[in-house]
Coordinates of C-alpha atoms in Angstrom, one line a residue:
Chain Z
X290 CA 61.9 63.8 82.4
X291 CA 61.5 61.6 79.1
X292 CA 64.9 61.4 77.4
X293 CA 63.7 60.0 74.1
X294 CA 60.6 58.7 72.5
X295 CA 60.6 55.9 69.9
X296 CA 58.0 53.9 68.2
X297 CA 57.6 50.2 69.4
X298 CA 56.0 48.6 66.4
X299 CA 53.2 50.8 64.7
X300 CA 50.8 51.0 67.8
X301 CA 53.0 52.0 70.7
X302 CA 55.3 54.8 72.1
X303 CA 58.5 53.8 73.8
X304 CA 59.4 56.4 76.2
X305 CA 63.0 56.1 77.7
X306 CA 63.7 58.0 80.9
X307 CA 67.3 57.1 81.1
X308 CA 69.4 54.0 81.9
X309 CA 69.8 54.0 85.5
X310 CA 67.4 51.9 87.6
X311 CA 66.8 54.1 90.8
X312 CA 63.9 55.6 92.8
X313 CA 64.3 58.9 91.3
X314 CA 64.0 57.9 87.7
X315 CA 61.2 55.5 88.4
X316 CA 59.2 58.0 90.4
X317 CA 59.5 60.2 87.1
X318 CA 58.1 57.3 85.2
X319 CA 55.1 56.8 87.8
X320 CA 54.4 60.6 87.7
X321 CA 54.1 60.3 84.0
X322 CA 52.0 57.2 84.1
X323 CA 49.7 58.7 86.7
X324 CA 49.2 62.0 84.8
X325 CA 48.6 60.4 81.4
X326 CA 46.1 58.0 83.2
X327 CA 44.2 60.9 84.8
X328 CA 43.8 62.5 81.1
X329 CA 41.6 59.5 80.0
X330 CA 42.9 59.8 76.4
X331 CA 40.4 57.6 74.4
X332 CA 43.2 56.6 71.8
X333 CA 45.4 55.0 74.5
X334 CA 44.9 51.3 75.1
X335 CA 47.3 50.7 77.6
X336 CA 50.2 52.2 79.8
X337 CA 53.1 50.0 81.0
X338 CA 55.4 51.8 83.5
X339 CA 58.6 50.0 84.4
X340 CA 61.9 50.8 86.1
X341 CA 63.1 53.4 83.7
X342 CA 60.5 53.0 80.7
X343 CA 56.9 53.9 79.9
X344 CA 55.2 52.1 77.1
X345 CA 52.1 53.7 75.7
X346 CA 50.1 51.4 73.4
X347 CA 47.3 53.0 71.4
X348 CA 44.4 52.2 69.0
X349 CA 45.9 52.6 65.5
X350 CA 42.2 53.4 64.3
X351 CA 42.1 56.3 66.4
X352 CA 45.5 58.0 66.4
X353 CA 49.0 57.4 65.2
X354 CA 52.6 57.4 66.4
X355 CA 53.4 61.0 65.3
X356 CA 50.3 62.7 66.6
X357 CA 50.3 60.7 70.0
X358 CA 54.0 61.6 70.4
X359 CA 53.2 65.2 70.0
X360 CA 50.3 65.0 72.6
X361 CA 52.4 63.4 75.2
X362 CA 55.4 65.8 74.6
X363 CA 52.9 68.6 75.1
X364 CA 51.1 67.2 78.3
X365 CA 51.4 69.0 81.5
X366 CA 53.1 66.5 83.9
X367 CA 52.5 67.6 87.6
X368 CA 55.6 67.9 89.5
X369 CA 54.1 68.0 92.7
X370 CA 54.7 65.2 95.0
X371 CA 51.0 64.1 94.8
X372 CA 51.7 60.3 94.5
X373 CA 49.6 58.7 97.1
X374 CA 52.0 56.1 98.5
X375 CA 51.0 53.4 101.0
X376 CA 53.0 51.4 103.2
X377 CA 52.1 47.7 103.2
X378 CA 53.2 45.2 105.6
X379 CA 53.6 41.5 104.1
X380 CA 54.0 38.6 106.4
X381 CA 56.4 35.8 105.2
X382 CA 56.9 32.3 106.6
X383 CA 60.5 31.1 105.9
X384 CA 59.8 27.5 107.0
X385 CA 62.3 25.0 105.1
X386 CA 59.4 23.8 103.0
X387 CA 58.8 27.3 101.5
X388 CA 62.4 28.7 101.4
X389 CA 63.3 26.5 98.2
X390 CA 66.4 28.2 97.3
X391 CA 68.0 29.3 100.7
X392 CA 70.7 26.8 100.5
X393 CA 71.6 28.0 97.1
X394 CA 71.6 31.8 98.2
X395 CA 73.9 30.9 101.2
X396 CA 76.3 29.5 98.8
X397 CA 76.0 32.2 96.2
X398 CA 76.1 35.0 98.6
X399 CA 78.4 33.4 101.1
X400 CA 76.2 34.5 104.0
X401 CA 74.4 32.4 106.7
X402 CA 70.6 32.1 106.2
X403 CA 70.2 34.1 109.5
X404 CA 72.0 37.0 108.2
X405 CA 70.1 36.9 104.8
X406 CA 66.8 36.9 106.6
X407 CA 68.0 39.6 109.0
X408 CA 69.0 41.9 106.0
X409 CA 65.8 41.0 104.2
X410 CA 63.5 41.9 107.3
X411 CA 65.1 44.9 108.3
X412 CA 64.9 46.4 104.8
X413 CA 62.3 48.9 103.4
X414 CA 61.4 48.1 99.9
X415 CA 60.0 50.4 97.1
X416 CA 57.7 49.1 94.5
X417 CA 58.9 50.0 91.0
X418 CA 56.3 48.3 89.1
X419 CA 53.8 45.4 88.8
X420 CA 53.1 43.1 86.2
X421 CA 54.5 40.0 84.2
X422 CA 51.6 37.9 86.0
X423 CA 48.8 39.9 87.4
X424 CA 49.6 41.8 90.6
X425 CA 53.3 40.6 90.9
X426 CA 55.2 43.6 92.5
X427 CA 59.0 44.3 91.7
X428 CA 60.4 45.5 94.9
X429 CA 63.9 47.1 95.4
X430 CA 66.6 47.6 96.4
X431 CA 68.4 45.0 98.2
X432 CA 71.8 45.9 99.5
X433 CA 75.0 44.9 97.4
X434 CA 75.8 41.6 99.4
X435 CA 72.2 40.2 98.8
X436 CA 72.2 40.1 95.1
X437 CA 72.2 36.7 93.3
X438 CA 71.3 35.8 89.7
X439 CA 68.4 34.1 88.6
X440 CA 68.4 30.2 88.7
X441 CA 70.3 28.6 86.0
X442 CA 67.3 26.6 84.9
X443 CA 64.0 28.4 85.9
X444 CA 61.4 26.5 87.7
X445 CA 58.4 25.2 85.7
X446 CA 56.2 25.9 88.6
X447 CA 56.9 28.5 91.5
X448 CA 54.3 28.1 94.2
X449 CA 51.8 30.8 94.6
X450 CA 52.7 33.2 97.3
X451 CA 56.6 32.5 97.0
X452 CA 58.6 35.4 98.1
X453 CA 61.9 35.6 95.9
X454 CA 65.0 37.4 95.2
X455 CA 67.2 38.2 92.2
X456 CA 69.7 41.0 91.5
X457 CA 68.6 44.1 93.3
X458 CA 64.9 43.0 93.5
X459 CA 62.3 41.1 95.6
X460 CA 59.1 39.9 94.2
X461 CA 56.0 37.9 95.4
X462 CA 54.4 35.3 93.0
X463 CA 50.8 36.2 92.9
X464 CA 49.9 32.8 91.1
X465 CA 51.7 29.6 90.5
X466 CA 53.8 30.4 87.5
X467 CA 57.2 29.5 85.9
X468 CA 60.0 31.5 87.2
X469 CA 63.7 31.6 87.9
X470 CA 64.0 33.8 90.9
X471 CA 65.6 32.6 94.5
X472 CA 62.6 31.7 96.6
X473 CA 63.1 32.5 100.2
X474 CA 59.6 32.0 101.9
X475 CA 55.9 32.3 101.3
X476 CA 53.4 34.9 102.2
X477 CA 49.7 34.0 102.9
X478 CA 48.7 37.5 102.0
X479 CA 46.3 37.8 99.0
X480 CA 48.3 40.4 96.8
X481 CA 46.1 40.3 93.6
X482 CA 42.2 40.0 93.8
X483 CA 40.3 39.9 90.7
X484 CA 36.9 40.7 92.4
X485 CA 38.1 44.1 93.3
X486 CA 37.8 45.8 89.7
X487 CA 38.8 49.2 91.1
X488 CA 42.1 48.2 92.6
X489 CA 42.9 44.4 92.3
X490 CA 46.6 44.9 93.4
X491 CA 47.5 45.4 96.9
X492 CA 50.8 46.8 96.0
X493 CA 51.1 49.5 93.6
X494 CA 54.1 51.5 92.0
X495 CA 55.4 53.9 94.3
X496 CA 54.3 52.0 97.6
X497 CA 56.5 51.0 100.3
X498 CA 56.6 47.2 101.3
X499 CA 57.9 46.0 104.7
X500 CA 58.1 42.2 105.2
X501 CA 57.6 40.7 108.6
X502 CA 58.5 37.1 109.5
X503 CA 55.7 34.9 110.9
X504 CA 55.8 31.3 112.3
X505 CA 54.4 28.2 110.5
X506 CA 51.6 28.2 113.0
X507 CA 50.8 31.9 112.1
X508 CA 51.2 31.1 108.4
X509 CA 48.5 28.3 108.8
X510 CA 46.1 30.2 110.9
X511 CA 46.4 33.5 108.6
X512 CA 43.3 35.2 108.4
X513 CA 42.9 38.3 106.2
Chain X
X141 CA 19.8 26.4 83.7
X142 CA 17.9 28.5 81.3
X143 CA 15.4 27.5 78.6
X144 CA 18.1 27.6 75.7
X145 CA 21.3 26.1 76.2
X146 CA 24.1 24.0 74.8
X147 CA 25.4 20.9 76.4
X148 CA 29.3 20.5 76.1
X149 CA 29.6 16.8 75.2
X150 CA 33.3 17.3 74.3
X151 CA 35.1 20.6 75.1
X152 CA 38.0 20.4 72.5
X153 CA 41.5 21.3 73.1
X154 CA 41.4 24.8 74.0
X155 CA 37.8 26.2 73.8
X156 CA 37.3 29.7 75.6
X157 CA 35.0 32.6 75.6
X158 CA 36.6 35.8 74.0
X159 CA 35.5 39.2 72.9
X160 CA 37.5 42.2 72.0
X161 CA 39.4 41.9 75.2
X162 CA 40.3 44.4 78.1
X163 CA 42.2 47.7 78.0
X164 CA 44.1 49.8 80.5
X165 CA 45.2 47.1 82.7
X166 CA 48.9 46.3 81.3
X167 CA 50.3 48.4 84.5
X168 CA 48.3 45.8 86.8
X169 CA 49.7 42.8 85.0
X170 CA 46.8 41.8 83.0
X171 CA 47.2 41.5 79.1
X172 CA 44.7 42.4 76.5
X173 CA 43.4 38.7 75.8
X174 CA 40.4 38.9 73.3
X175 CA 39.9 37.0 70.2
X176 CA 43.2 36.1 68.6
X177 CA 42.0 36.5 65.0
X178 CA 40.0 39.6 65.3
X179 CA 38.7 39.7 61.6
X180 CA 37.1 36.2 61.9
X181 CA 35.7 37.1 65.4
X182 CA 33.8 40.2 64.1
X183 CA 32.6 38.4 61.1
X184 CA 31.3 35.4 63.0
X185 CA 29.1 37.9 65.2
X186 CA 28.0 39.8 62.1
X187 CA 26.9 36.5 60.4
X188 CA 24.4 35.8 63.2
X189 CA 23.0 39.4 63.5
X190 CA 24.9 40.0 66.9
X191 CA 26.5 43.2 67.8
X192 CA 29.8 43.0 66.4
X193 CA 31.7 43.0 69.8
X194 CA 29.6 40.2 71.5
X195 CA 31.4 37.2 73.1
X196 CA 32.0 34.2 71.0
X197 CA 33.5 30.6 71.5
X198 CA 37.0 30.6 70.4
X199 CA 38.5 27.1 69.7
X200 CA 42.0 25.7 68.5
X201 CA 42.8 22.7 66.6
X202 CA 40.1 20.3 67.6
X203 CA 36.9 22.3 68.6
X204 CA 34.0 21.3 70.8
X205 CA 31.1 19.0 70.3
X206 CA 27.8 20.8 71.5
X207 CA 24.3 19.6 71.8
X208 CA 21.6 22.2 71.6
X209 CA 18.3 22.3 73.7
X210 CA 15.7 25.0 73.2
X211 CA 13.9 27.1 70.5
X212 CA 15.3 27.6 67.1
X213 CA 18.5 29.5 67.2
X214 CA 21.1 30.8 64.7
X215 CA 24.9 29.9 64.8
X216 CA 27.7 30.8 62.5
X217 CA 31.7 29.4 62.1
X218 CA 34.3 31.3 60.9
X219 CA 38.0 30.4 60.2
X220 CA 39.1 27.5 58.1
X221 CA 37.2 24.9 60.1
X222 CA 35.8 21.4 59.5
X223 CA 32.5 20.7 61.2
X224 CA 29.3 18.8 61.1
X225 CA 25.6 19.5 62.0
X226 CA 24.0 16.4 63.3
X227 CA 20.2 16.6 63.0
X228 CA 17.6 14.1 64.1
X229 CA 17.8 12.2 60.8
X230 CA 20.6 13.4 58.8
X231 CA 24.4 14.7 59.2
X232 CA 25.3 17.7 57.2
X233 CA 28.9 18.9 56.5
X234 CA 29.0 22.4 57.7
X235 CA 30.1 25.4 55.6
X236 CA 31.9 28.4 57.3
X237 CA 30.8 32.1 56.7
X238 CA 27.1 31.3 56.7
X239 CA 24.4 31.4 59.3
X240 CA 22.9 28.2 60.3
X241 CA 19.7 27.1 62.1
X242 CA 19.8 24.8 65.0
X243 CA 16.7 23.1 66.5
X244 CA 16.3 21.2 69.7
X245 CA 18.5 18.1 69.9
X246 CA 20.9 19.1 67.1
X247 CA 24.6 18.8 67.5
X248 CA 27.4 20.8 66.2
X249 CA 30.6 19.0 66.0
X250 CA 33.8 20.9 65.2
X251 CA 36.2 18.3 64.0
X252 CA 39.3 20.6 63.4
X253 CA 40.8 23.8 62.1
X254 CA 42.2 23.1 58.7
X255 CA 45.9 23.9 58.6
X256 CA 45.4 26.7 60.9
X257 CA 44.9 27.3 64.6
X258 CA 41.7 29.2 65.6
X259 CA 38.1 29.2 64.5
X260 CA 35.2 31.0 66.1
X261 CA 31.6 30.0 66.8
X262 CA 29.0 32.9 67.2
X263 CA 25.6 32.2 68.7
X264 CA 22.7 34.3 67.7
X265 CA 21.6 35.8 71.0
X266 CA 23.0 36.6 74.5
X267 CA 25.2 34.1 76.2
X268 CA 24.9 34.4 80.0
X269 CA 28.4 35.4 80.9
X270 CA 30.4 37.1 83.7
X271 CA 32.2 40.2 82.6
X272 CA 35.3 41.4 84.5
X273 CA 36.8 44.8 83.6
X274 CA 34.2 45.3 80.7
X275 CA 35.1 42.0 79.0
X276 CA 34.2 38.3 79.3
X277 CA 37.4 37.2 77.6
X278 CA 38.8 34.3 79.6
X279 CA 42.3 34.6 80.6
X280 CA 43.2 31.1 82.1
X281 CA 46.6 32.3 83.5
X282 CA 45.1 35.2 85.7
X283 CA 41.9 33.1 86.3
X284 CA 39.8 35.9 85.1
X285 CA 36.8 36.3 82.7
X286 CA 33.8 34.1 81.7
X287 CA 33.7 30.6 82.6
X288 CA 35.4 31.2 86.0
X289 CA 38.5 32.0 84.1
X290 CA 38.9 28.5 82.8
X291 CA 38.9 26.7 79.4
X292 CA 35.7 24.6 78.5
X293 CA 35.2 21.3 80.3
X294 CA 33.3 18.3 79.3
X295 CA 29.8 18.3 80.5
X296 CA 29.4 21.9 81.3
X297 CA 26.5 24.0 79.8
X298 CA 26.4 27.5 78.0
X299 CA 23.2 29.2 78.8
X300 CA 21.6 31.5 76.4
X301 CA 19.9 34.3 78.4
X302 CA 18.1 35.8 75.2
X303 CA 17.6 34.7 71.7
X304 CA 17.9 37.2 68.9
X305 CA 14.4 38.2 67.8
X306 CA 14.9 37.1 64.0
X307 CA 16.7 34.1 62.7
X308 CA 18.8 35.6 60.0
X309 CA 20.1 34.2 56.6
X310 CA 23.5 35.5 56.0
X311 CA 26.4 34.3 54.0
X312 CA 29.8 35.7 53.0
X313 CA 32.0 34.5 50.2
X314 CA 35.5 34.5 51.9
X315 CA 38.5 32.3 51.8
X316 CA 41.1 32.7 54.3
X317 CA 44.5 33.2 52.7
X318 CA 47.7 32.0 54.2
X319 CA 51.0 33.9 54.3
X320 CA 54.6 33.0 55.1
X321 CA 55.9 36.5 55.2
X322 CA 55.1 38.3 58.2
X323 CA 55.9 42.0 58.1
X324 CA 57.8 43.6 61.1
X325 CA 59.1 46.8 62.3
X326 CA 62.7 46.8 63.8
X327 CA 62.6 46.4 67.6
X328 CA 64.1 48.9 70.3
X329 CA 67.1 46.3 70.5
X330 CA 67.7 45.5 67.0
X331 CA 71.3 46.4 67.3
X332 CA 72.1 44.0 70.2
X333 CA 72.3 41.5 67.5
X334 CA 75.2 40.5 65.1
X335 CA 75.1 41.5 61.5
X336 CA 74.8 37.9 60.7
X337 CA 72.2 37.5 63.4
X338 CA 70.1 40.4 61.8
X339 CA 70.4 39.0 58.4
X340 CA 69.2 35.6 59.7
X341 CA 66.2 37.4 61.4
X342 CA 65.3 39.1 58.1
X343 CA 66.0 36.6 55.4
X344 CA 65.9 33.2 56.9
X345 CA 62.9 30.8 57.5
X346 CA 61.9 29.9 60.9
X347 CA 59.5 27.0 62.0
X348 CA 56.6 27.7 64.4
X349 CA 57.3 25.3 67.3
X350 CA 54.9 23.2 69.2
X351 CA 55.3 25.3 72.3
X352 CA 52.9 27.9 71.0
X353 CA 49.8 29.1 72.8
X354 CA 47.7 32.1 73.3
X355 CA 50.5 33.7 75.4
X356 CA 53.4 33.3 72.8
X357 CA 54.6 31.7 69.7
X358 CA 58.2 30.1 69.8
X359 CA 60.1 29.7 66.5
X360 CA 63.1 27.6 65.8
X361 CA 65.7 28.3 63.1
X362 CA 69.3 29.4 62.9
X363 CA 70.5 31.0 66.2
X364 CA 70.3 34.7 66.3
X365 CA 73.7 35.9 67.9
X366 CA 73.3 38.6 70.6
X367 CA 76.6 40.8 70.9
X368 CA 75.7 43.2 73.6
X369 CA 73.6 41.5 76.5
X370 CA 71.1 38.7 76.5
X371 CA 69.2 40.5 79.4
X372 CA 67.6 44.0 79.5
X373 CA 66.1 45.8 82.4
X374 CA 62.7 44.4 82.6
X375 CA 60.1 46.5 80.8
X376 CA 56.5 46.5 79.3
X377 CA 55.6 44.2 76.4
X378 CA 52.8 44.5 73.8
X379 CA 51.4 41.9 71.6
X380 CA 53.4 41.3 68.2
X381 CA 56.7 41.9 70.2
X382 CA 59.4 39.6 69.2
X383 CA 62.0 38.8 72.0
X384 CA 65.2 36.9 71.6
X385 CA 66.3 35.1 74.6
X386 CA 70.0 33.8 75.2
X387 CA 69.3 30.7 73.1
X388 CA 68.9 32.7 70.0
X389 CA 65.4 31.5 69.2
X390 CA 62.8 34.2 68.6
X391 CA 59.5 34.3 70.7
X392 CA 56.5 36.3 69.5
X393 CA 54.2 37.8 72.2
X394 CA 50.6 36.9 71.6
X395 CA 47.3 38.2 73.2
X396 CA 47.7 36.4 76.7
X397 CA 51.3 37.4 77.0
X398 CA 53.2 38.4 80.3
X399 CA 52.9 42.1 80.7
X400 CA 56.8 42.5 81.4
X401 CA 59.9 40.9 80.0
X402 CA 63.6 41.2 80.0
X403 CA 64.7 39.8 76.7
X404 CA 65.9 42.1 74.0
X405 CA 63.3 43.1 71.5
X406 CA 64.6 42.5 67.8
X407 CA 61.2 43.4 66.1
X408 CA 57.5 43.9 66.2
X409 CA 54.8 42.3 63.9
X410 CA 52.9 45.1 62.3
X411 CA 49.2 45.6 63.4
X412 CA 48.1 44.5 59.8
X413 CA 49.6 41.0 60.0
X414 CA 48.6 39.8 63.4
X415 CA 45.4 38.0 62.5
X416 CA 47.5 35.9 60.0
X417 CA 50.3 35.3 62.4
X418 CA 48.3 33.8 65.1
X419 CA 46.8 31.3 62.4
X420 CA 50.2 29.7 61.6
X421 CA 50.2 26.2 63.4
X422 CA 53.2 24.5 64.6
X423 CA 55.3 23.2 61.9
X424 CA 54.5 26.3 59.6
X425 CA 57.2 28.0 57.9
X426 CA 57.4 31.9 58.5
X427 CA 59.8 34.6 57.4
X428 CA 59.9 38.0 58.5
X429 CA 60.2 41.2 56.1
X430 CA 61.1 44.5 57.4
X431 CA 58.9 47.6 56.5
X432 CA 59.0 51.1 57.9
X433 CA 56.5 52.7 60.1
X434 CA 54.7 54.8 57.4
X435 CA 54.2 51.6 55.4
X436 CA 52.9 49.7 58.3
X437 CA 50.4 52.4 59.1
X438 CA 49.2 52.3 55.5
X439 CA 49.0 48.6 55.5
X440 CA 46.8 48.7 58.5
X441 CA 44.6 51.2 56.9
X442 CA 44.2 48.7 54.1
X443 CA 43.6 45.7 56.6
X444 CA 40.9 47.7 58.3
X445 CA 39.2 48.8 55.3
X446 CA 39.2 45.2 53.9
X447 CA 37.6 44.2 57.2
X448 CA 34.8 46.9 57.0
X449 CA 34.3 46.0 53.4
X450 CA 33.6 42.2 54.4
X451 CA 31.5 43.1 57.2
X452 CA 29.3 45.5 55.1
X453 CA 29.1 42.5 52.6
X454 CA 27.0 40.7 55.4
X455 CA 23.6 42.3 55.2

């Protein structure tokens, strides 16, 4: 449930679902997000679900904070488990040319790379949110012994397709972008496709992601 | 190539197609985009008799040099812009906020925006453009929108699929005013900062840095000290949000911003002041002034009324 609704500036509602980042809280966020989306409320411009927040930005010409807050508070949020979650397999090549930060991680985590990859590929990930850049999925949760901080100095260019870790999360860079996550491999799979206006993102909040290791040869001959 | 078109002789620094932008895609990771200075965008369309939300050319600092081929056409330029129209025999210094006629072979040379950032060129007719999610706004980061998601390049062509039936003669007496005071509402992490930091934020001057583009505006000034945590759990962003990363210098999110961020939010620029904010060029001084929510709402009504008045003056 929403714990608190504040205003973020004059044209957005900031809905707080509590401090913790876990699947239960995030499932609530996603449930609100999908329920509000279904209502097609004309005054709403955008919905931004994240781990434990939902930001609702609106058109100040059509409504205001007080009125929209009332509307959201009185909305019927379905409690049924009607979230249509998919399971997606994402191929990753861990060739040294792609695993830009594996040595850093070995040192930070005090684990051999074989162990890091074994942990990574045996894990089932949950998509908490998508964004920052178009289509980038934020996937959790890495086990405690796999959690490392961001790079001290972020890269100016992280290659497209990079699969990277930080703290309890993994992500996939859908475009070349600046970024500070620890890169451990690269996926040839197209995660964002702007030609599909209905569903441009392959991975959406609530989906389950499994990573599968592929060889350099399989990577180079990858065909969707 | 259509019968009526512009040849881009010089692309300019950051020339793109923009309209009102796209909605309901933050959750995908796609920001609003759209014309940065909305009022000047709307006025440019009105001045050539277009539908008010038609796509236009947005340029920054140095604009494009365009050569026109085809039947007589209307254009209008808004903002604070120095430009010239080169006709066969004469060159005329252009005036903003009025419709101008172009004939076959005429050139429009947009030299610079004057102590501001963005200007708009509206073309009387329909530009042949690709729409994505009901908008042709170019987002160069996600490579979406008109012009294959790229900014203008030399030698490209702008095809006009349909000219407006009537050439109009419209004019508006309007002067862009500059402001140094940008009004803000306290952000959701305002209390992450020390009393001294809050005071610096609300009372001291900041300088707009060179690292400013359609995504964000970086400011430099006295360091705003964080006493709680320099990171928050990543969450949504909206345009106008002011984040303060660990180095203590504020960054204001602009129309092409990343949709998720993990730095504390010290404030949010009010909607009424956004058009003025984006026009502050690198080196400009900026001072924030705190207002409450109901004042911000009233200021927006006033801003919107003024815009409507200006639009209705163009008839």
